[in-house]
XYZ file of C-alpha atoms in Angstrom:
455
model
C -221.657 -107.313 -23.066
C -219.883 -110.754 -23.360
C -215.613 -110.984 -23.928
C -216.437 -112.470 -26.806
C -218.765 -110.075 -28.294
C -215.940 -107.533 -27.994
C -213.887 -109.766 -29.536
C -216.200 -109.922 -32.781
C -216.851 -105.883 -32.919
C -213.044 -105.599 -32.956
C -212.601 -108.121 -35.495
C -215.495 -106.542 -37.277
C -213.521 -103.004 -36.976
C -210.325 -104.502 -38.744
C -212.412 -105.309 -41.718
C -214.383 -102.381 -42.683
C -213.818 -99.126 -43.492
C -214.179 -96.426 -39.945
C -217.220 -95.160 -41.718
C -218.973 -98.346 -42.319
C -217.964 -99.602 -38.988
C -219.879 -96.279 -37.355
C -222.827 -96.468 -40.003
C -223.694 -100.213 -39.295
C -221.797 -101.904 -36.260
C -222.013 -99.012 -33.630
C -224.990 -100.139 -32.267
C -224.439 -104.031 -33.385
C -225.549 -105.967 -30.141
C -225.662 -109.248 -28.663
C -228.744 -110.614 -27.600
C -228.487 -114.269 -27.272
C -226.687 -117.745 -28.336
C -229.564 -120.413 -27.679
C -229.904 -123.443 -29.819
C -227.443 -123.012 -32.418
C -228.839 -119.655 -33.430
C -227.096 -116.679 -32.418
C -229.211 -113.589 -32.131
C -227.792 -109.755 -32.415
C -229.875 -106.550 -32.864
C -229.581 -103.524 -34.702
C -231.884 -100.283 -34.517
C -233.277 -100.422 -37.577
C -234.229 -101.990 -40.836
C -231.694 -99.647 -42.483
C -228.898 -101.402 -40.596
C -230.186 -105.119 -40.766
C -230.458 -104.668 -44.504
C -226.801 -103.807 -44.800
C -225.498 -106.622 -42.500
C -227.554 -109.206 -43.560
C -226.462 -108.446 -47.558
C -223.398 -106.482 -47.928
C -221.583 -107.565 -44.513
C -222.741 -110.944 -43.588
C -219.926 -112.969 -44.391
C -217.896 -110.676 -42.411
C -219.967 -111.007 -39.144
C -219.772 -114.880 -39.859
C -215.688 -114.396 -40.112
C -215.813 -112.455 -36.904
C -218.267 -115.012 -35.050
C -215.492 -117.535 -35.849
C -212.566 -115.644 -34.817
C -214.291 -115.087 -31.757
C -214.674 -118.813 -30.943
C -219.053 -118.549 -31.073
C -220.297 -121.912 -30.957
C -223.349 -121.644 -33.122
C -224.814 -123.077 -36.305
C -226.377 -120.138 -37.787
C -227.233 -116.112 -36.986
C -229.721 -113.421 -37.142
C -230.313 -110.162 -36.926
C -233.199 -108.633 -35.453
C -234.407 -104.946 -34.933
C -234.602 -103.249 -31.467
C -237.129 -100.473 -31.668
C -236.098 -99.176 -28.344
C -232.354 -98.197 -29.562
C -233.111 -94.889 -31.342
C -230.206 -93.879 -33.355
C -228.903 -89.889 -34.219
C -227.664 -89.036 -37.392
C -223.600 -87.896 -36.907
C -223.783 -84.152 -37.756
C -220.323 -82.121 -39.401
C -218.727 -81.537 -36.144
C -218.714 -77.295 -37.039
C -222.830 -77.599 -36.734
C -224.368 -76.822 -33.827
C -227.291 -78.444 -32.236
C -229.775 -75.795 -32.564
C -228.907 -75.643 -36.101
C -229.202 -79.471 -36.650
C -232.772 -79.158 -35.890
C -233.337 -76.183 -37.469
C -236.651 -76.222 -40.073
C -234.305 -74.536 -42.733
C -230.887 -75.406 -43.529
C -227.988 -73.035 -42.461
C -224.662 -73.448 -44.361
C -221.572 -74.865 -41.946
C -219.196 -71.806 -41.407
C -216.198 -71.555 -43.440
C -213.222 -72.934 -42.029
C -210.235 -70.702 -41.458
C -207.466 -71.728 -44.073
C -204.221 -69.927 -44.025
C -202.659 -69.159 -47.078
C -205.713 -70.392 -48.680
C -209.274 -69.030 -50.581
C -211.522 -68.162 -47.886
C -215.180 -69.636 -48.879
C -218.133 -68.203 -47.388
C -220.262 -71.047 -47.838
C -219.317 -74.497 -49.025
C -222.569 -74.970 -49.593
C -223.045 -78.489 -47.951
C -226.207 -79.656 -46.423
C -225.071 -80.776 -43.515
C -228.115 -83.933 -43.035
C -226.601 -85.430 -46.103
C -224.361 -88.181 -44.786
C -223.242 -92.139 -45.458
C -224.384 -92.845 -42.309
C -227.756 -92.196 -43.648
C -227.465 -92.894 -47.143
C -229.048 -96.583 -47.764
C -226.962 -99.024 -49.933
C -228.986 -101.291 -52.439
C -227.783 -103.326 -55.489
C -229.226 -99.858 -57.467
C -226.035 -97.871 -55.681
C -223.512 -100.200 -54.181
C -220.684 -99.341 -57.276
C -221.627 -95.507 -56.511
C -221.275 -95.973 -52.817
C -218.185 -98.238 -53.168
C -216.406 -95.404 -55.333
C -217.773 -92.484 -53.320
C -215.772 -94.408 -50.164
C -212.432 -94.603 -52.243
C -212.777 -90.735 -53.217
C -213.343 -89.874 -49.523
C -210.564 -91.896 -48.228
C -207.710 -89.978 -51.014
C -209.388 -86.773 -52.791
C -207.731 -86.290 -56.245
C -206.252 -89.706 -55.902
C -209.145 -92.131 -57.473
C -212.356 -91.504 -59.918
C -211.223 -88.291 -60.356
C -213.441 -86.808 -61.870
C -216.256 -88.690 -59.944
C -219.066 -88.636 -62.241
C -222.426 -89.919 -60.900
C -225.424 -90.162 -63.331
C -229.308 -91.063 -63.112
C -232.548 -90.217 -63.292
C -234.034 -87.612 -61.131
C -235.140 -88.104 -57.610
C -232.728 -91.129 -57.282
C -230.269 -89.611 -54.663
C -227.468 -88.375 -56.208
C -227.407 -84.789 -54.736
C -227.198 -86.446 -51.072
C -224.320 -88.889 -51.941
C -222.489 -86.291 -53.616
C -222.835 -84.189 -51.190
C -222.057 -86.773 -48.148
C -219.253 -87.330 -49.900
C -217.963 -83.679 -49.196
C -219.101 -84.043 -45.802
C -217.430 -87.237 -44.896
C -213.792 -85.286 -46.749
C -214.667 -82.167 -44.429
C -215.062 -84.458 -41.321
C -211.474 -86.147 -42.134
C -209.749 -83.430 -43.594
C -210.959 -80.042 -41.668
C -208.555 -78.082 -43.503
C -209.806 -78.723 -46.945
C -211.919 -76.253 -48.859
C -214.807 -78.066 -50.259
C -217.134 -75.918 -52.331
C -220.630 -77.626 -53.457
C -222.720 -75.701 -56.250
C -225.085 -76.191 -59.174
C -224.246 -75.671 -62.545
C -226.826 -72.744 -62.993
C -225.076 -71.260 -59.687
C -221.356 -71.302 -61.384
C -223.420 -70.168 -64.700
C -225.216 -67.256 -62.683
C -222.251 -66.129 -60.953
C -219.903 -66.428 -64.330
C -222.209 -64.082 -66.344
C -222.076 -61.799 -63.263
C -218.518 -61.508 -62.926
C -218.000 -60.959 -66.660
C -220.892 -58.473 -66.900
C -219.448 -56.277 -64.073
C -215.771 -57.386 -64.696
C -215.517 -58.621 -61.003
C -212.460 -60.247 -60.228
C -211.951 -63.651 -58.344
C -214.278 -65.997 -59.636
C -211.593 -67.775 -61.319
C -209.612 -67.744 -57.862
C -212.883 -69.141 -56.129
C -213.050 -71.997 -58.094
C -209.733 -72.946 -59.069
C -208.361 -72.249 -55.435
C -210.716 -75.452 -53.757
C -209.773 -78.949 -52.819
C -213.083 -80.382 -53.853
C -215.432 -79.185 -56.187
C -218.537 -80.613 -56.492
C -220.784 -79.775 -59.536
C -224.564 -80.619 -59.368
C -227.316 -80.765 -62.163
C -224.276 -80.664 -64.628
C -227.154 -81.234 -67.211
C -228.274 -77.612 -67.213
C -224.554 -76.491 -69.136
C -226.391 -77.576 -72.183
C -226.074 -74.392 -74.580
C -224.119 -71.973 -72.310
C -221.054 -72.318 -74.441
C -219.171 -69.699 -72.282
C -219.619 -71.367 -69.241
C -218.409 -74.595 -70.660
C -215.185 -73.433 -71.919
C -214.831 -71.599 -68.271
C -215.679 -75.049 -66.561
C -213.273 -76.816 -69.140
C -210.313 -74.712 -68.005
C -211.508 -74.852 -63.958
C -211.369 -78.507 -64.259
C -207.691 -78.725 -66.077
C -206.636 -76.423 -63.610
C -207.999 -78.710 -60.512
C -207.052 -82.072 -61.943
C -203.390 -80.762 -62.553
C -203.147 -80.158 -58.873
C -204.703 -83.567 -57.958
C -207.677 -81.782 -56.796
C -211.012 -83.542 -56.561
C -213.951 -82.851 -59.069
C -217.106 -84.511 -58.176
C -220.538 -84.210 -60.642
C -223.543 -85.033 -60.715
C -225.953 -85.222 -63.598
C -229.224 -86.714 -65.041
C -227.263 -88.197 -68.271
C -223.961 -88.742 -69.446
C -221.955 -86.069 -71.218
C -222.166 -87.371 -74.605
C -226.071 -87.156 -74.016
C -226.174 -83.686 -73.567
C -226.933 -81.358 -76.488
C -224.333 -79.207 -77.600
C -221.587 -80.081 -74.646
C -218.016 -79.161 -75.575
C -216.400 -82.877 -76.905
C -213.094 -81.829 -74.712
C -215.063 -81.003 -71.912
C -217.540 -84.822 -72.486
C -214.008 -86.394 -72.985
C -212.437 -84.980 -69.610
C -215.741 -85.890 -67.635
C -215.333 -89.754 -68.733
C -211.627 -90.023 -67.824
C -212.901 -91.173 -64.306
C -215.280 -93.995 -64.317
C -218.802 -92.937 -64.751
C -221.270 -94.458 -62.410
C -225.176 -94.715 -62.451
C -227.634 -94.728 -60.180
C -230.951 -96.969 -60.820
C -234.398 -96.857 -58.827
C -233.871 -99.222 -56.007
C -235.521 -102.499 -55.501
C -238.348 -103.519 -53.108
C -236.457 -104.161 -50.676
C -234.417 -101.174 -50.900
C -237.325 -98.758 -51.114
C -238.702 -100.322 -47.855
C -235.248 -99.774 -46.424
C -235.571 -95.935 -47.518
C -238.892 -95.355 -46.228
C -237.975 -96.679 -42.284
C -235.004 -94.850 -42.909
C -236.749 -91.387 -43.802
C -239.327 -91.795 -41.232
C -236.914 -92.477 -38.341
C -235.132 -89.291 -39.264
C -238.384 -87.455 -38.455
C -238.883 -89.508 -35.357
C -242.361 -90.589 -37.114
C -243.913 -94.031 -36.096
C -244.760 -96.107 -39.272
C -245.635 -99.628 -39.454
C -244.097 -102.166 -41.911
C -247.691 -102.931 -43.949
C -247.664 -99.143 -44.769
C -244.118 -98.991 -45.887
C -244.582 -102.288 -48.034
C -247.804 -100.329 -49.734
C -246.044 -97.149 -50.534
C -242.778 -99.641 -51.509
C -245.101 -101.493 -53.703
C -246.832 -98.743 -54.873
C -244.336 -95.740 -55.961
C -241.789 -96.927 -58.141
C -240.681 -93.940 -59.875
C -238.112 -92.073 -57.604
C -237.072 -91.553 -53.862
C -238.541 -87.614 -54.196
C -241.934 -89.613 -54.743
C -241.286 -92.336 -52.234
C -240.902 -89.380 -49.337
C -243.799 -87.502 -50.600
C -246.113 -90.424 -50.618
C -244.952 -90.754 -46.935
C -244.991 -87.214 -45.649
C -248.728 -87.209 -47.445
C -249.631 -90.399 -45.419
C -248.077 -89.257 -42.110
C -250.011 -85.784 -42.337
C -252.971 -87.736 -43.136
C -252.292 -89.990 -40.084
C -251.926 -86.981 -37.607
C -254.426 -85.193 -38.994
C -257.316 -87.638 -38.511
C -255.777 -89.376 -35.693
C -255.820 -92.646 -37.206
C -252.250 -95.560 -37.500
C -250.987 -95.428 -40.573
C -252.120 -98.562 -41.715
C -255.833 -97.535 -41.662
C -255.125 -95.141 -44.315
C -253.787 -97.774 -46.710
C -257.190 -98.230 -48.435
C -258.371 -94.347 -48.024
C -259.522 -93.394 -51.618
C -257.558 -90.237 -50.997
C -254.513 -92.362 -50.786
C -255.135 -94.904 -53.093
C -256.121 -92.217 -56.027
C -253.310 -90.314 -55.538
C -251.003 -93.091 -55.695
C -248.909 -94.445 -58.813
C -250.812 -97.869 -59.801
C -249.109 -100.856 -59.214
C -247.210 -101.768 -61.745
C -247.739 -105.650 -61.638
C -251.482 -104.766 -62.614
C -250.991 -102.464 -65.690
C -248.794 -104.815 -67.975
C -249.133 -108.821 -68.839
C -246.635 -110.719 -69.537
C -247.281 -110.685 -73.758
C -246.889 -107.191 -73.541
C -243.365 -107.581 -71.799
C -241.964 -109.996 -74.016
C -243.552 -108.304 -77.402
C -241.840 -104.735 -75.577
C -238.490 -106.435 -74.772
C -238.266 -108.643 -78.494
C -239.111 -104.991 -80.040
C -236.586 -103.125 -78.083
C -233.821 -105.651 -79.667
C -235.224 -105.960 -82.781
C -236.334 -109.735 -82.709
C -239.248 -111.065 -82.773
C -241.364 -112.656 -79.891
C -240.972 -116.208 -81.418
C -237.269 -115.664 -81.703
C -237.026 -114.278 -78.391
C -239.191 -117.004 -77.023
C -237.258 -119.826 -78.741
C -234.017 -121.810 -78.074
C -231.439 -119.907 -80.143
C -228.047 -119.760 -78.426
C -227.149 -116.556 -80.514
C -226.008 -114.399 -78.059
C -228.183 -110.977 -78.646
C -231.103 -113.443 -78.524
C -229.717 -115.395 -75.354
C -229.698 -112.046 -73.256
C -232.918 -110.455 -74.467
C -234.586 -113.768 -73.403
C -232.316 -113.628 -70.115
C -233.359 -109.730 -69.461
C -237.113 -110.808 -70.213
C -236.690 -113.176 -67.428
C -235.058 -110.575 -65.029
C -237.791 -107.837 -65.543
C -240.631 -110.551 -65.042
C -239.302 -111.513 -61.988
C -238.783 -107.355 -60.911
C -241.566 -106.001 -62.448
C -244.540 -108.651 -62.337
C -243.126 -110.128 -59.225
C -243.360 -113.593 -61.014
C -241.424 -116.684 -59.598
C -239.143 -118.850 -61.234
C -241.357 -121.217 -61.852
C -244.084 -119.072 -63.422
C -241.595 -117.533 -65.684
C -240.604 -120.791 -66.320
C -243.982 -121.792 -67.590
C -244.684 -118.342 -69.607
C -241.293 -119.237 -71.479
C -241.637 -123.095 -71.682
C -237.970 -123.276 -69.796
C -236.542 -125.281 -66.694
C -237.277 -123.066 -63.480
C -233.580 -123.664 -63.115
C -232.703 -122.161 -66.371
C -234.603 -119.030 -65.407
C -232.836 -118.793 -62.446
C -229.721 -118.756 -64.037
C -230.612 -116.041 -66.043
C -231.888 -113.758 -63.767
C -228.582 -114.351 -61.951
C -226.893 -113.232 -64.899
C -228.649 -110.250 -65.629
C -227.996 -109.223 -61.824
C -224.529 -109.810 -61.455
C -224.025 -107.905 -65.245
C -225.902 -105.168 -63.745
C -223.045 -104.207 -61.272
C -220.270 -103.765 -63.739
C -221.934 -103.261 -67.343
C -223.096 -99.393 -67.531
C -224.977 -100.288 -71.177
C -226.806 -103.107 -69.713
C -227.861 -100.450 -66.800
C -228.902 -97.893 -69.540
C -230.827 -100.329 -71.392
C -232.807 -102.286 -68.318
C -233.899 -98.460 -67.788
C -235.001 -97.724 -71.357
C -237.011 -100.711 -71.059
C -238.895 -99.643 -68.323
C -240.079 -96.661 -69.627
C -241.071 -98.548 -73.006
C -242.748 -101.323 -71.226
C -245.104 -98.602 -69.068
C -245.369 -96.095 -72.265
C -248.271 -96.732 -74.245
């Protein structure tokens, strides 16, 4: 490795978190510097996507510090560099490859509550969590929680539809915290587990329930929406929440909706949960879906070609769980028939069980009509020239959805809306930028997608 490249790596290490460096740059290698193009390599498309996007400027700055003479740089994939997922320290090798999950052993902590099992699945790590525009805010906040548990984003409330990676992310936070602070008591449970333990403790008049949950350093609660209708459990969790927060203990909650959207929830509890910044996860875009599929195939050492990856990413747009299901289906059929995965793309068994491509099921007119109706406008108003804020916003959202859902180019969208393509580019950019911080807009886009594809 050239000395200059070591300088590049050292400079990157100084400008990103330790976790980010280990996840994305530990196998970032120099390949060549010819014709003004500096070429580097990474082991998979997941890491390439992150470096090309989120860390592009970081790498550029590091190359300049190392005084490389180059006009541009590119990242290629070295298929021979096979990664391994870094496991928690306390999990033995034979446990990591076991087909069923074995919880990590409890850590001995004098003068602390001894937890029999922290409930965390060791395979859920940030290093194998694909970051895209759909979840970058959630991951950034997760890093802040890991750096200083209990200090920022407390509570950390993560919400979004089923199968979008909420459980992976909140458990990854717990695993990363334990990696840095082995003596911390971290506990992951679903709200159903919390409820059943609470009911059992009341029924049998058992001691220790409150102590178990109020003496931890990090409490991770999943599927929080199922607390609806459980008044006694809500009251108990309310007091648990207050006790933990009063002592700067970290609370992490995963849910498929905001607290205020959960039926019969106690207003005091809903208010507490909104004290931190609630963050949602959206369905990943096409490129991120491709990266997720590559990453999941790599984790199980499965060979899959780009054509198959793109087929699945294009046809499965419901959630990540369904993406993984379709991947497993194709891999299983490929092994059963002894043929490469790409030969199965046109197989009737695969195509008939795939979600129809949305681009073939919705027209531009239908999309415009749906968006106009959603914002209480007429299609004529939406297609017009009014600069009134709500009409302009609806028009820009139409542009964004035509690009994202119908796959139209800016020129094609401009033709449909009778606008210059530069206006279309600006409108799409505005929506993309606002989606990063405007949670109400994210919910509107989610609602619109559901309405667009519902007859």
